[in-house]
mmCIF file of C-alpha atoms and ligand atoms in Angstrom:
data_model
loop_
_atom_site.group_PDB
_atom_site.id
_atom_site.type_symbol
_atom_site.label_atom_id
_atom_site.label_comp_id
_atom_site.label_asym_id
_atom_site.label_seq_id
_atom_site.Cartn_x
_atom_site.Cartn_y
_atom_site.Cartn_z
ATOM 1 C CA MET V 1 -17.046 -20.722 14.341
ATOM 2 C CA GLN V 2 -16.496 -16.946 14.194
ATOM 3 C CA PHE V 3 -18.136 -15.328 11.146
ATOM 4 C CA GLU V 4 -19.624 -18.654 10.031
ATOM 5 C CA ASN V 5 -22.740 -16.820 8.866
ATOM 6 C CA ILE V 6 -20.651 -14.475 6.724
ATOM 7 C CA ILE V 7 -18.586 -17.269 5.214
ATOM 8 C CA ARG V 8 -21.817 -19.090 4.309
ATOM 9 C CA GLN V 9 -22.802 -16.177 2.086
ATOM 10 C CA PHE V 10 -19.973 -17.344 -0.198
ATOM 11 C CA ILE V 11 -19.534 -21.091 0.380
ATOM 12 C CA THR V 12 -22.103 -23.592 1.630
ATOM 13 C CA ASP V 13 -20.139 -26.852 1.551
ATOM 14 C CA GLY V 14 -17.582 -28.109 4.032
ATOM 15 C CA GLU V 15 -16.724 -27.408 7.643
ATOM 16 C CA VAL V 16 -15.101 -24.138 8.711
ATOM 17 C CA LEU V 17 -12.070 -25.298 10.711
ATOM 18 C CA THR V 18 -10.305 -21.977 11.263
ATOM 19 C CA CYS V 19 -11.157 -18.280 11.167
ATOM 20 C CA GLU V 20 -8.515 -16.113 12.852
ATOM 21 C CA ARG V 21 -7.064 -12.591 12.619
ATOM 22 C CA TYR V 22 -4.244 -12.398 10.128
ATOM 23 C CA GLY V 23 -1.485 -10.100 8.807
ATOM 24 C CA SER V 24 -0.322 -6.640 9.821
ATOM 25 C CA GLY V 25 -2.265 -4.263 7.545
ATOM 26 C CA HIS V 26 -3.375 -0.935 9.033
ATOM 27 C CA ILE V 27 -6.711 -0.642 7.246
ATOM 28 C CA ASN V 28 -8.865 -3.706 6.600
ATOM 29 C CA PHE V 29 -9.863 -6.437 9.075
ATOM 30 C CA THR V 30 -8.262 -9.580 7.747
ATOM 31 C CA TYR V 31 -8.944 -13.213 8.728
ATOM 32 C CA TYR V 32 -7.375 -16.497 7.667
ATOM 33 C CA VAL V 33 -10.018 -19.135 6.993
ATOM 34 C CA VAL V 34 -9.697 -22.879 6.439
ATOM 35 C CA ILE V 35 -12.614 -24.953 5.156
ATOM 36 C CA GLU V 36 -12.469 -28.742 4.967
ATOM 37 C CA ASN V 37 -14.562 -30.483 2.379
ATOM 38 C CA ASN V 38 -14.356 -34.242 1.694
ATOM 39 C CA GLY V 39 -10.948 -34.385 3.364
ATOM 40 C CA VAL V 40 -9.577 -31.461 1.335
ATOM 41 C CA LYS V 41 -8.592 -28.294 3.198
ATOM 42 C CA ASP V 42 -8.950 -25.016 1.312
ATOM 43 C CA GLU V 43 -7.523 -21.720 2.570
ATOM 44 C CA TYR V 44 -9.107 -18.291 2.177
ATOM 45 C CA ILE V 45 -8.703 -14.691 3.245
ATOM 46 C CA LEU V 46 -11.863 -13.115 4.627
ATOM 47 C CA GLN V 47 -11.750 -9.321 4.842
ATOM 48 C CA LYS V 48 -14.073 -6.812 6.365
ATOM 49 C CA ILE V 49 -13.602 -3.781 4.152
ATOM 50 C CA ASN V 50 -12.844 -0.644 6.140
ATOM 51 C CA THR V 51 -15.788 1.501 5.090
ATOM 52 C CA VAL V 52 -14.585 4.504 7.095
ATOM 53 C CA VAL V 53 -11.644 4.589 4.693
ATOM 54 C CA PHE V 54 -13.363 3.210 1.576
ATOM 55 C CA LYS V 55 -16.694 4.954 1.536
ATOM 56 C CA ASP V 56 -18.027 3.283 -1.605
ATOM 57 C CA PRO V 57 -17.405 -0.498 -1.444
ATOM 58 C CA ASP V 58 -19.318 -1.103 -4.710
ATOM 59 C CA LEU V 59 -16.987 1.201 -6.580
ATOM 60 C CA LEU V 60 -13.982 -0.293 -4.777
ATOM 61 C CA MET V 61 -14.875 -3.891 -5.605
ATOM 62 C CA ASN V 62 -15.695 -3.063 -9.228
ATOM 63 C CA ASN V 63 -12.182 -1.637 -9.631
ATOM 64 C CA TYR V 64 -10.744 -4.629 -7.785
ATOM 65 C CA VAL V 65 -12.409 -7.236 -9.975
ATOM 66 C CA ALA V 66 -11.735 -5.324 -13.198
ATOM 67 C CA VAL V 67 -8.014 -5.152 -12.411
ATOM 68 C CA THR V 68 -7.660 -8.731 -11.168
ATOM 69 C CA SER V 69 -9.552 -10.101 -14.207
ATOM 70 C CA TYR V 70 -7.211 -8.153 -16.475
ATOM 71 C CA LEU V 71 -4.128 -9.375 -14.591
ATOM 72 C CA LYS V 72 -5.396 -12.950 -14.740
ATOM 73 C CA LYS V 73 -5.532 -12.856 -18.540
ATOM 74 C CA VAL V 74 -1.991 -11.462 -18.754
ATOM 75 C CA ILE V 75 -0.670 -14.078 -16.301
ATOM 76 C CA ILE V 76 -2.304 -16.919 -18.238
ATOM 77 C CA ALA V 77 -0.947 -15.556 -21.544
ATOM 78 C CA ASN V 78 2.542 -15.514 -19.979
ATOM 79 C CA GLY V 79 2.187 -19.119 -18.802
ATOM 80 C CA GLY V 80 1.970 -18.161 -15.098
ATOM 81 C CA ASP V 81 -0.254 -19.459 -12.294
ATOM 82 C CA PRO V 82 -3.306 -17.165 -11.992
ATOM 83 C CA MET V 83 -4.249 -18.649 -8.599
ATOM 84 C CA ARG V 84 -0.969 -17.567 -7.010
ATOM 85 C CA GLU V 85 0.217 -14.602 -9.042
ATOM 86 C CA THR V 86 -2.854 -12.470 -8.484
ATOM 87 C CA ILE V 87 -5.802 -12.217 -6.114
ATOM 88 C CA ASN V 88 -8.951 -14.231 -6.923
ATOM 89 C CA VAL V 89 -12.215 -12.831 -5.571
ATOM 90 C CA ILE V 90 -14.856 -15.418 -4.654
ATOM 91 C CA PRO V 91 -18.378 -14.211 -5.480
ATOM 92 C CA THR V 92 -21.289 -14.500 -3.052
ATOM 93 C CA LEU V 93 -23.893 -17.201 -3.731
ATOM 94 C CA ASP V 94 -25.973 -14.575 -5.533
ATOM 95 C CA GLY V 95 -23.068 -13.521 -7.742
ATOM 96 C CA LYS V 96 -21.953 -10.281 -6.049
ATOM 97 C CA ASN V 97 -18.288 -9.452 -5.555
ATOM 98 C CA PHE V 98 -18.762 -8.716 -1.834
ATOM 99 C CA TYR V 99 -21.388 -9.272 0.862
ATOM 100 C CA ARG V 100 -23.136 -6.374 2.538
ATOM 101 C CA ALA V 101 -24.554 -7.563 5.858
ATOM 102 C CA GLU V 102 -27.710 -6.149 7.412
ATOM 103 C CA ASN V 103 -25.613 -4.001 9.757
ATOM 104 C CA ASP V 104 -23.893 -2.578 6.629
ATOM 105 C CA GLU V 105 -20.574 -4.328 7.248
ATOM 106 C CA CYS V 106 -18.983 -5.216 3.898
ATOM 107 C CA TRP V 107 -17.105 -8.487 3.533
ATOM 108 C CA ARG V 108 -15.116 -10.067 0.722
ATOM 109 C CA LEU V 109 -13.653 -13.540 0.395
ATOM 110 C CA LEU V 110 -10.372 -14.082 -1.454
ATOM 111 C CA VAL V 111 -8.481 -17.207 -2.391
ATOM 112 C CA PHE V 112 -5.477 -17.494 -0.051
ATOM 113 C CA VAL V 113 -2.243 -17.329 -2.027
ATOM 114 C CA LYS V 114 -0.724 -20.702 -1.201
ATOM 115 C CA ASP V 115 2.767 -21.168 0.180
ATOM 116 C CA ASN V 116 3.506 -17.473 0.456
ATOM 117 C CA LEU V 117 5.937 -15.568 2.614
ATOM 118 C CA SER V 118 5.145 -12.046 3.758
ATOM 119 C CA TYR V 119 7.653 -9.609 5.282
ATOM 120 C CA ASP V 120 7.290 -6.472 7.385
ATOM 121 C CA LYS V 121 10.976 -5.686 7.040
ATOM 122 C CA VAL V 122 13.501 -6.180 4.236
ATOM 123 C CA GLU V 123 15.689 -9.206 5.009
ATOM 124 C CA THR V 124 18.190 -9.068 2.140
ATOM 125 C CA PRO V 125 19.039 -6.429 -0.495
ATOM 126 C CA GLU V 126 18.246 -8.972 -3.224
ATOM 127 C CA GLN V 127 14.756 -9.427 -1.822
ATOM 128 C CA PHE V 128 14.193 -5.667 -2.024
ATOM 129 C CA ARG V 129 15.404 -5.560 -5.635
ATOM 130 C CA ASP V 130 13.042 -8.387 -6.426
ATOM 131 C CA CYS V 131 10.151 -6.560 -4.770
ATOM 132 C CA ALA V 132 11.042 -3.454 -6.824
ATOM 133 C CA GLU V 133 11.025 -5.404 -10.044
ATOM 134 C CA ALA V 134 7.622 -6.869 -9.202
ATOM 135 C CA PHE V 135 6.047 -3.489 -8.385
ATOM 136 C CA GLY V 136 7.667 -1.923 -11.477
ATOM 137 C CA ASN V 137 6.413 -4.770 -13.596
ATOM 138 C CA PHE V 138 2.944 -4.462 -12.088
ATOM 139 C CA GLN V 139 2.811 -0.910 -13.378
ATOM 140 C CA TYR V 140 4.191 -2.015 -16.733
ATOM 141 C CA ILE V 141 1.589 -4.771 -17.118
ATOM 142 C CA LEU V 142 -1.196 -2.288 -16.382
ATOM 143 C CA ARG V 143 0.062 0.253 -18.941
ATOM 144 C CA GLU V 144 -2.710 -0.669 -21.382
ATOM 145 C CA PHE V 145 -5.449 -1.073 -18.803
ATOM 146 C CA PRO V 146 -8.217 1.439 -19.616
ATOM 147 C CA ALA V 147 -7.478 3.980 -16.878
ATOM 148 C CA GLU V 148 -10.699 5.904 -17.522
ATOM 149 C CA THR V 149 -12.722 2.900 -16.243
ATOM 150 C CA LEU V 150 -11.036 3.086 -12.825
ATOM 151 C CA LYS V 151 -12.770 5.217 -10.233
ATOM 152 C CA GLU V 152 -10.926 6.923 -7.378
ATOM 153 C CA THR V 153 -11.476 4.763 -4.282
ATOM 154 C CA ILE V 154 -10.040 7.533 -2.089
ATOM 155 C CA VAL V 155 -10.197 10.945 -3.683
ATOM 156 C CA ASN V 156 -6.863 12.840 -3.666
ATOM 157 C CA PHE V 157 -5.150 9.817 -2.118
ATOM 158 C CA HIS V 158 -1.613 10.852 -3.086
ATOM 159 C CA ASN V 159 -2.337 14.508 -3.698
ATOM 160 C CA THR V 160 0.365 15.723 -1.310
ATOM 161 C CA PRO V 161 -0.662 19.422 -1.251
ATOM 162 C CA ASP V 162 -4.174 18.256 -0.323
ATOM 163 C CA ARG V 163 -2.707 16.110 2.462
ATOM 164 C CA TYR V 164 -0.827 19.180 3.641
ATOM 165 C CA ASN V 165 -4.066 21.216 3.706
ATOM 166 C CA ASN V 166 -5.799 18.454 5.669
ATOM 167 C CA LEU V 167 -2.994 18.562 8.206
ATOM 168 C CA MET V 168 -3.382 22.330 8.587
ATOM 169 C CA LYS V 169 -7.144 21.887 9.102
ATOM 170 C CA ALA V 170 -6.492 19.274 11.795
ATOM 171 C CA VAL V 171 -3.988 21.630 13.441
ATOM 172 C CA GLU V 172 -6.591 24.410 13.490
ATOM 173 C CA ALA V 173 -9.360 22.145 14.785
ATOM 174 C CA ASP V 174 -7.106 20.482 17.392
ATOM 175 C CA VAL V 175 -10.034 18.307 18.471
ATOM 176 C CA CYS V 176 -8.013 16.302 20.994
ATOM 177 C CA GLY V 177 -5.939 19.137 22.428
ATOM 178 C CA ARG V 178 -2.751 17.484 21.186
ATOM 179 C CA ARG V 179 -1.410 20.391 19.144
ATOM 180 C CA ALA V 180 0.933 21.823 21.779
ATOM 181 C CA GLU V 181 2.935 18.616 22.055
ATOM 182 C CA VAL V 182 3.502 18.339 18.278
ATOM 183 C CA GLU V 183 4.467 21.914 17.360
ATOM 184 C CA ALA V 184 7.913 20.777 16.177
ATOM 185 C CA GLU V 185 6.355 18.245 13.774
ATOM 186 C CA ILE V 186 3.875 20.846 12.491
ATOM 187 C CA GLU V 187 6.768 23.233 11.776
ATOM 188 C CA PHE V 188 8.635 20.425 10.025
ATOM 189 C CA ALA V 189 5.724 19.972 7.615
ATOM 190 C CA LYS V 190 5.183 23.714 7.137
ATOM 191 C CA ALA V 191 8.813 24.160 6.073
ATOM 192 C CA ARG V 192 8.147 21.729 3.217
ATOM 193 C CA LYS V 193 4.898 23.170 1.899
ATOM 194 C CA ALA V 194 6.421 24.311 -1.412
ATOM 195 C CA PHE V 195 8.025 20.901 -1.935
ATOM 196 C CA THR V 196 4.651 19.135 -1.600
ATOM 197 C CA GLU V 197 3.573 20.833 -4.842
ATOM 198 C CA THR V 198 6.428 19.417 -6.983
ATOM 199 C CA PHE V 199 4.480 16.655 -8.743
ATOM 200 C CA GLU V 200 1.177 18.479 -9.114
ATOM 201 C CA THR V 201 3.024 21.363 -10.765
ATOM 202 C CA ALA V 202 4.994 19.039 -13.041
ATOM 203 C CA ARG V 203 1.757 17.326 -14.057
ATOM 204 C CA GLU V 204 -0.009 20.636 -14.777
ATOM 205 C CA GLN V 205 2.945 21.631 -16.949
ATOM 206 C CA GLY V 206 2.716 18.335 -18.848
ATOM 207 C CA ARG V 207 6.157 17.142 -17.689
ATOM 208 C CA ILE V 208 4.974 13.863 -16.113
ATOM 209 C CA PRO V 209 2.166 11.452 -17.062
ATOM 210 C CA LEU V 210 -0.576 9.882 -14.976
ATOM 211 C CA ARG V 211 -0.409 6.092 -15.020
ATOM 212 C CA VAL V 212 -2.382 3.238 -13.496
ATOM 213 C CA THR V 213 -0.499 2.777 -10.233
ATOM 214 C CA HIS V 214 -0.821 0.628 -7.115
ATOM 215 C CA ASN V 215 -0.472 3.483 -4.619
ATOM 216 C CA ASP V 216 0.331 1.347 -1.558
ATOM 217 C CA THR V 217 3.607 -0.377 -2.408
ATOM 218 C CA LYS V 218 4.667 -1.506 1.050
ATOM 219 C CA LEU V 219 6.831 -4.605 1.274
ATOM 220 C CA ASN V 220 3.986 -6.454 3.033
ATOM 221 C CA ASN V 221 1.699 -5.769 0.076
ATOM 222 C CA ILE V 222 3.643 -8.258 -1.997
ATOM 223 C CA LEU V 223 3.752 -11.990 -1.331
ATOM 224 C CA PHE V 224 6.862 -14.062 -1.968
ATOM 225 C CA ASP V 225 6.956 -17.677 -3.090
ATOM 226 C CA LYS V 226 7.959 -19.968 -0.210
ATOM 227 C CA HIS V 227 9.651 -22.369 -2.630
ATOM 228 C CA THR V 228 11.724 -19.961 -4.759
ATOM 229 C CA GLY V 229 11.909 -16.937 -2.411
ATOM 230 C CA LYS V 230 10.882 -14.759 -5.373
ATOM 231 C CA ALA V 231 8.257 -11.986 -5.343
ATOM 232 C CA MET V 232 5.092 -13.632 -6.634
ATOM 233 C CA CYS V 233 1.853 -11.732 -6.028
ATOM 234 C CA VAL V 234 1.047 -8.050 -5.645
ATOM 235 C CA ILE V 235 -1.818 -7.715 -3.148
ATOM 236 C CA ASP V 236 -3.807 -4.965 -1.388
ATOM 237 C CA LEU V 237 -5.387 -3.713 -4.598
ATOM 238 C CA ASP V 238 -7.782 -1.264 -2.910
ATOM 239 C CA THR V 239 -5.996 1.858 -4.061
ATOM 240 C CA ILE V 240 -5.229 1.064 -7.691
ATOM 241 C CA MET V 241 -6.000 4.361 -9.393
ATOM 242 C CA PRO V 242 -4.385 6.802 -11.768
ATOM 243 C CA GLY V 243 -1.215 8.128 -10.092
ATOM 244 C CA TYR V 244 2.468 8.904 -10.503
ATOM 245 C CA ALA V 245 5.168 6.285 -11.083
ATOM 246 C CA MET V 246 7.419 8.131 -8.619
ATOM 247 C CA ASN V 247 4.910 7.600 -5.828
ATOM 248 C CA ASP V 248 4.820 3.824 -6.258
ATOM 249 C CA PHE V 249 8.596 3.920 -6.201
ATOM 250 C CA GLY V 250 8.717 6.296 -3.236
ATOM 251 C CA ASP V 251 6.258 4.480 -1.023
ATOM 252 C CA SER V 252 8.373 1.323 -1.193
ATOM 253 C CA ILE V 253 11.496 3.292 -0.327
ATOM 254 C CA ARG V 254 9.714 4.923 2.604
ATOM 255 C CA PHE V 255 8.808 1.565 4.097
ATOM 256 C CA GLY V 256 11.740 -0.579 3.007
ATOM 257 C CA ALA V 257 14.943 1.483 2.622
ATOM 258 C CA THR V 258 15.212 2.162 6.323
ATOM 259 C CA THR V 259 17.034 0.505 9.178
ATOM 260 C CA ALA V 260 13.952 0.325 11.425
ATOM 261 C CA ALA V 261 10.251 -0.423 11.397
ATOM 262 C CA GLU V 262 7.766 2.308 10.508
ATOM 263 C CA ASP V 263 6.792 2.746 14.173
ATOM 264 C CA GLU V 264 10.233 2.489 15.821
ATOM 265 C CA VAL V 265 10.318 5.009 18.662
ATOM 266 C CA ASP V 266 14.103 5.219 19.126
ATOM 267 C CA LEU V 267 14.937 7.589 16.281
ATOM 268 C CA SER V 268 18.661 6.868 16.549
ATOM 269 C CA LYS V 269 17.773 3.482 15.048
ATOM 270 C CA VAL V 270 15.877 5.032 12.123
ATOM 271 C CA ASN V 271 18.259 5.701 9.244
ATOM 272 C CA PHE V 272 17.812 5.903 5.492
ATOM 273 C CA ASP V 273 19.612 2.994 3.798
ATOM 274 C CA ILE V 274 21.109 4.237 0.528
ATOM 275 C CA LYS V 275 22.295 0.768 -0.462
ATOM 276 C CA LEU V 276 18.709 -0.489 -0.344
ATOM 277 C CA PHE V 277 17.666 2.623 -2.266
ATOM 278 C CA GLU V 278 20.058 1.667 -5.053
ATOM 279 C CA MET V 279 18.799 -1.921 -5.128
ATOM 280 C CA TYR V 280 15.252 -0.648 -5.459
ATOM 281 C CA VAL V 281 16.123 1.785 -8.262
ATOM 282 C CA GLU V 282 17.758 -1.012 -10.214
ATOM 283 C CA GLY V 283 14.814 -3.385 -9.776
ATOM 284 C CA PHE V 284 12.099 -0.814 -10.364
ATOM 285 C CA VAL V 285 13.580 0.607 -13.573
ATOM 286 C CA LYS V 286 14.085 -2.947 -14.864
ATOM 287 C CA GLY V 287 10.520 -3.981 -13.932
ATOM 288 C CA CYS V 288 9.067 -0.949 -15.697
ATOM 289 C CA ASN V 289 10.683 -2.343 -18.832
ATOM 290 C CA GLY V 290 11.695 0.940 -20.451
ATOM 291 C CA GLY V 291 8.259 2.367 -19.698
ATOM 292 C CA LEU V 292 9.415 5.279 -17.528
ATOM 293 C CA THR V 293 10.150 8.661 -19.093
ATOM 294 C CA GLU V 294 13.393 10.466 -18.355
ATOM 295 C CA ALA V 295 11.487 13.039 -16.283
ATOM 296 C CA GLU V 296 9.964 10.272 -14.159
ATOM 297 C CA ILE V 297 13.320 8.605 -13.572
ATOM 298 C CA ASN V 298 14.920 11.911 -12.634
ATOM 299 C CA LEU V 299 12.163 12.549 -10.083
ATOM 300 C CA LEU V 300 12.518 9.195 -8.287
ATOM 301 C CA PRO V 301 14.492 10.724 -5.364
ATOM 302 C CA GLU V 302 11.714 13.305 -4.922
ATOM 303 C CA GLY V 303 9.210 10.422 -4.983
ATOM 304 C CA ALA V 304 10.971 8.844 -2.002
ATOM 305 C CA ILE V 305 10.923 12.101 -0.033
ATOM 306 C CA MET V 306 7.364 12.927 -1.128
ATOM 307 C CA MET V 307 5.844 9.647 0.021
ATOM 308 C CA THR V 308 7.740 9.683 3.320
ATOM 309 C CA LEU V 309 6.751 13.276 4.039
ATOM 310 C CA GLU V 310 3.153 12.631 2.971
ATOM 311 C CA CYS V 311 2.837 9.520 5.119
ATOM 312 C CA GLY V 312 4.348 11.364 8.090
ATOM 313 C CA MET V 313 1.811 14.164 7.576
ATOM 314 C CA ARG V 314 -1.012 11.619 7.376
ATOM 315 C CA PHE V 315 0.069 9.977 10.670
ATOM 316 C CA LEU V 316 0.338 13.422 12.288
ATOM 317 C CA THR V 317 -3.102 14.422 10.968
ATOM 318 C CA ASP V 318 -4.588 11.222 12.358
ATOM 319 C CA TYR V 319 -2.923 11.795 15.733
ATOM 320 C CA LEU V 320 -4.366 15.318 15.917
ATOM 321 C CA SER V 321 -7.777 14.038 14.800
ATOM 322 C CA GLY V 322 -8.047 11.310 17.431
ATOM 323 C CA ASP V 323 -6.721 8.238 15.572
ATOM 324 C CA THR V 324 -9.712 7.552 13.391
ATOM 325 C CA TYR V 325 -7.904 6.266 10.270
ATOM 326 C CA PHE V 326 -4.842 4.082 10.908
ATOM 327 C CA ARG V 327 -5.150 1.124 13.266
ATOM 328 C CA ILE V 328 -3.169 1.812 16.448
ATOM 329 C CA SER V 329 -2.068 -0.417 19.294
ATOM 330 C CA ARG V 330 -0.928 2.302 21.724
ATOM 331 C CA PRO V 331 -2.078 5.908 22.267
ATOM 332 C CA SER V 332 1.145 7.404 20.865
ATOM 333 C CA HIS V 333 1.295 5.072 17.864
ATOM 334 C CA ASN V 334 0.491 7.646 15.194
ATOM 335 C CA ILE V 335 2.779 10.351 16.568
ATOM 336 C CA ASP V 336 5.566 7.773 16.907
ATOM 337 C CA ARG V 337 5.035 6.862 13.270
ATOM 338 C CA ALA V 338 4.984 10.521 12.199
ATOM 339 C CA ARG V 339 8.271 11.277 14.007
ATOM 340 C CA ASN V 340 9.824 8.175 12.499
ATOM 341 C CA GLN V 341 8.828 9.230 8.969
ATOM 342 C CA PHE V 342 10.049 12.806 9.458
ATOM 343 C CA LYS V 343 13.414 11.504 10.678
ATOM 344 C CA LEU V 344 13.674 9.547 7.439
ATOM 345 C CA VAL V 345 12.740 12.636 5.405
ATOM 346 C CA SER V 346 15.614 14.552 7.050
ATOM 347 C CA ASP V 347 18.007 11.718 6.250
ATOM 348 C CA MET V 348 16.870 11.556 2.648
ATOM 349 C CA GLU V 349 17.198 15.306 2.186
ATOM 350 C CA LYS V 350 20.826 15.044 3.318
ATOM 351 C CA SER V 351 21.403 12.213 0.825
ATOM 352 C CA ILE V 352 19.673 13.818 -2.139
ATOM 353 C CA ASP V 353 22.880 14.275 -4.191
ATOM 354 C CA ASP V 354 23.836 10.622 -3.692
ATOM 355 C CA MET V 355 20.308 9.559 -4.590
ATOM 356 C CA ARG V 356 20.437 11.630 -7.786
ATOM 357 C CA ALA V 357 23.810 10.145 -8.725
ATOM 358 C CA ILE V 358 22.440 6.623 -8.279
ATOM 359 C CA VAL V 359 19.331 7.359 -10.323
ATOM 360 C CA ALA V 360 21.439 8.925 -13.095
ATOM 361 C CA LYS V 361 23.238 5.574 -13.506
ATOM 362 C CA TYR V 362 19.933 3.950 -14.422
ATOM 363 C CA SER V 363 18.565 6.810 -16.510
ATOM 364 C CA LYS V 364 18.238 6.269 -20.259
HETATM 365 P P1 ADP D 401 -4.677 -3.872 4.574
HETATM 366 O O1 ADP D 401 -5.297 -2.862 3.645
HETATM 367 O O2 ADP D 401 -5.273 -3.879 5.921
HETATM 368 O O3 ADP D 401 -3.200 -3.742 4.570
HETATM 369 P P2 ADP D 401 -4.254 -6.275 2.947
HETATM 370 O O4 ADP D 401 -5.140 -6.542 1.775
HETATM 371 O O5 ADP D 401 -2.889 -5.777 2.665
HETATM 372 O O6 ADP D 401 -5.051 -5.292 3.946
HETATM 373 O O7 ADP D 401 -4.196 -7.622 3.803
HETATM 374 C C1 ADP D 401 -3.512 -7.689 5.042
HETATM 375 C C2 ADP D 401 -2.502 -8.840 5.031
HETATM 376 O O8 ADP D 401 -3.205 -10.077 4.804
HETATM 377 C C3 ADP D 401 -1.478 -8.765 3.924
HETATM 378 O O9 ADP D 401 -0.378 -7.954 4.267
HETATM 379 C C4 ADP D 401 -1.118 -10.228 3.734
HETATM 380 O O10 ADP D 401 -0.187 -10.651 4.716
HETATM 381 C C5 ADP D 401 -2.432 -10.951 3.999
HETATM 382 N N1 ADP D 401 -3.190 -11.250 2.747
HETATM 383 C C6 ADP D 401 -4.091 -10.438 2.133
HETATM 384 N N2 ADP D 401 -4.624 -11.041 1.046
HETATM 385 C C7 ADP D 401 -4.046 -12.262 0.962
HETATM 386 C C8 ADP D 401 -4.196 -13.406 0.090
HETATM 387 N N3 ADP D 401 -5.063 -13.398 -0.930
HETATM 388 N N4 ADP D 401 -3.443 -14.512 0.335
HETATM 389 C C9 ADP D 401 -2.575 -14.549 1.370
HETATM 390 N N5 ADP D 401 -2.397 -13.526 2.235
HETATM 391 C C10 ADP D 401 -3.117 -12.389 2.053
HETATM 392 C C1 GN1 D 402 -1.870 1.796 4.928
HETATM 393 O O1 GN1 D 402 -3.360 -0.838 4.139
HETATM 394 P P1 GN1 D 402 -1.902 -0.833 4.433
HETATM 395 O O2 GN1 D 402 -1.579 -1.129 5.857
HETATM 396 O O3 GN1 D 402 -1.193 -1.732 3.427
HETATM 397 C C2 GN1 D 402 -2.322 2.933 4.023
HETATM 398 C C3 GN1 D 402 -1.131 3.416 3.209
HETATM 399 C C4 GN1 D 402 -0.012 3.893 4.134
HETATM 400 C C5 GN1 D 402 0.351 2.742 5.060
HETATM 401 C C6 GN1 D 402 1.358 3.160 6.099
HETATM 402 C C7 GN1 D 402 -5.544 2.668 2.118
HETATM 403 O O4 GN1 D 402 -1.438 0.702 4.144
HETATM 404 O O5 GN1 D 402 -1.527 4.506 2.372
HETATM 405 O O6 GN1 D 402 1.115 4.284 3.402
HETATM 406 O O7 GN1 D 402 -0.815 2.231 5.762
HETATM 407 N N1 GN1 D 402 -3.390 2.477 3.153
HETATM 408 C C8 GN1 D 402 -4.489 3.239 2.979
HETATM 409 O O8 GN1 D 402 1.903 2.015 6.661
HETATM 410 O O9 GN1 D 402 -4.620 4.349 3.484
HETATM 411 MG MG1 MG D 403 -1.799 -4.022 3.152
#
């Protein structure tokens, strides 16, 4: 069986029945594993950590285990199921939280969250509200987690001005000779340079706090319960770091409050969905349980635009740099994604007054 040797670094008993590619994440290499032991079949997720993206897997996995152990205690105290409501990391036989192979590949084994449903696109407004409440609540639960013990797994991950500078460097370097075909997208980003500084400036002026945030709040980074349909488990914990509440909000809006997939090429199909925006505001503010300041709530519309613009700039940077970061399945994948995100940014900018009016309804 594929990766049998790797699996045996974690589990010696039983027969590996299945080990196959799984999910639609852009970063890690994820496999679904089934092991049968004495007639009982157990399911796992085996992941090869993307060490181009996460340069320090020890640091990453220390964060990961610290956060999941903390969440586990909270879930147990609330009478929940710690095997389904958070990720459980299985240690290697010698007690490490991941396995570093001789070729330096880094692998982790996770308990598979049983009977889950995962979505790449919002199916009903209620589902999106539920997802919002879960991500908001995730942030609320982590409010007392000692933030100073968390290391940055990707430095400047959601530092949007830094992302802008990286884009400009990629434009200058133009290593693939792709610059000429994306001048319009480069100009689009340049016109928004001042906007990218909104949160960093607010933070420097003490107007918004840093919190422990998830930083990758895509709909497919939450698992729903097959039986109840409810949001159940926040996953993809690689980027939990200090960050801004508005960015966790905004990244979900970027991915979910749209009429098309993130890589839809026909831009006439890509429209911002204000109804879904409202559902998400309602759920997120509720999930945060009164924990958001007025300044944070007022900046939620900017969070949506910020994360969409930032992600578009990141896709464009990767396209110019030769597609070394995000997984692609066609040569134009990253530029298609960038154009898609910039279309959404334009839509959101046109709807900013409506977004503000909606947010005001939920402001304290
Ligand atoms: P990536 O960083 O590549 O997005 P994720 O950690 O999000 O990696 O995993 C990719 C996909 O694998 C998820 O979107 C989800 O569908 C599935 N997955 C990850 N962990 C689990 C788990 N513990 N149980 C069930 N499914 C999981
Ligand atoms: C990546 O890992 P995944 O697929 O859940 C990326 C996010 C982007 C997203 C765009 C660590 O998320 O920041 O917003 O793709 N994760 C990392 O779809 O860079
Ligand atoms: Mg993911």
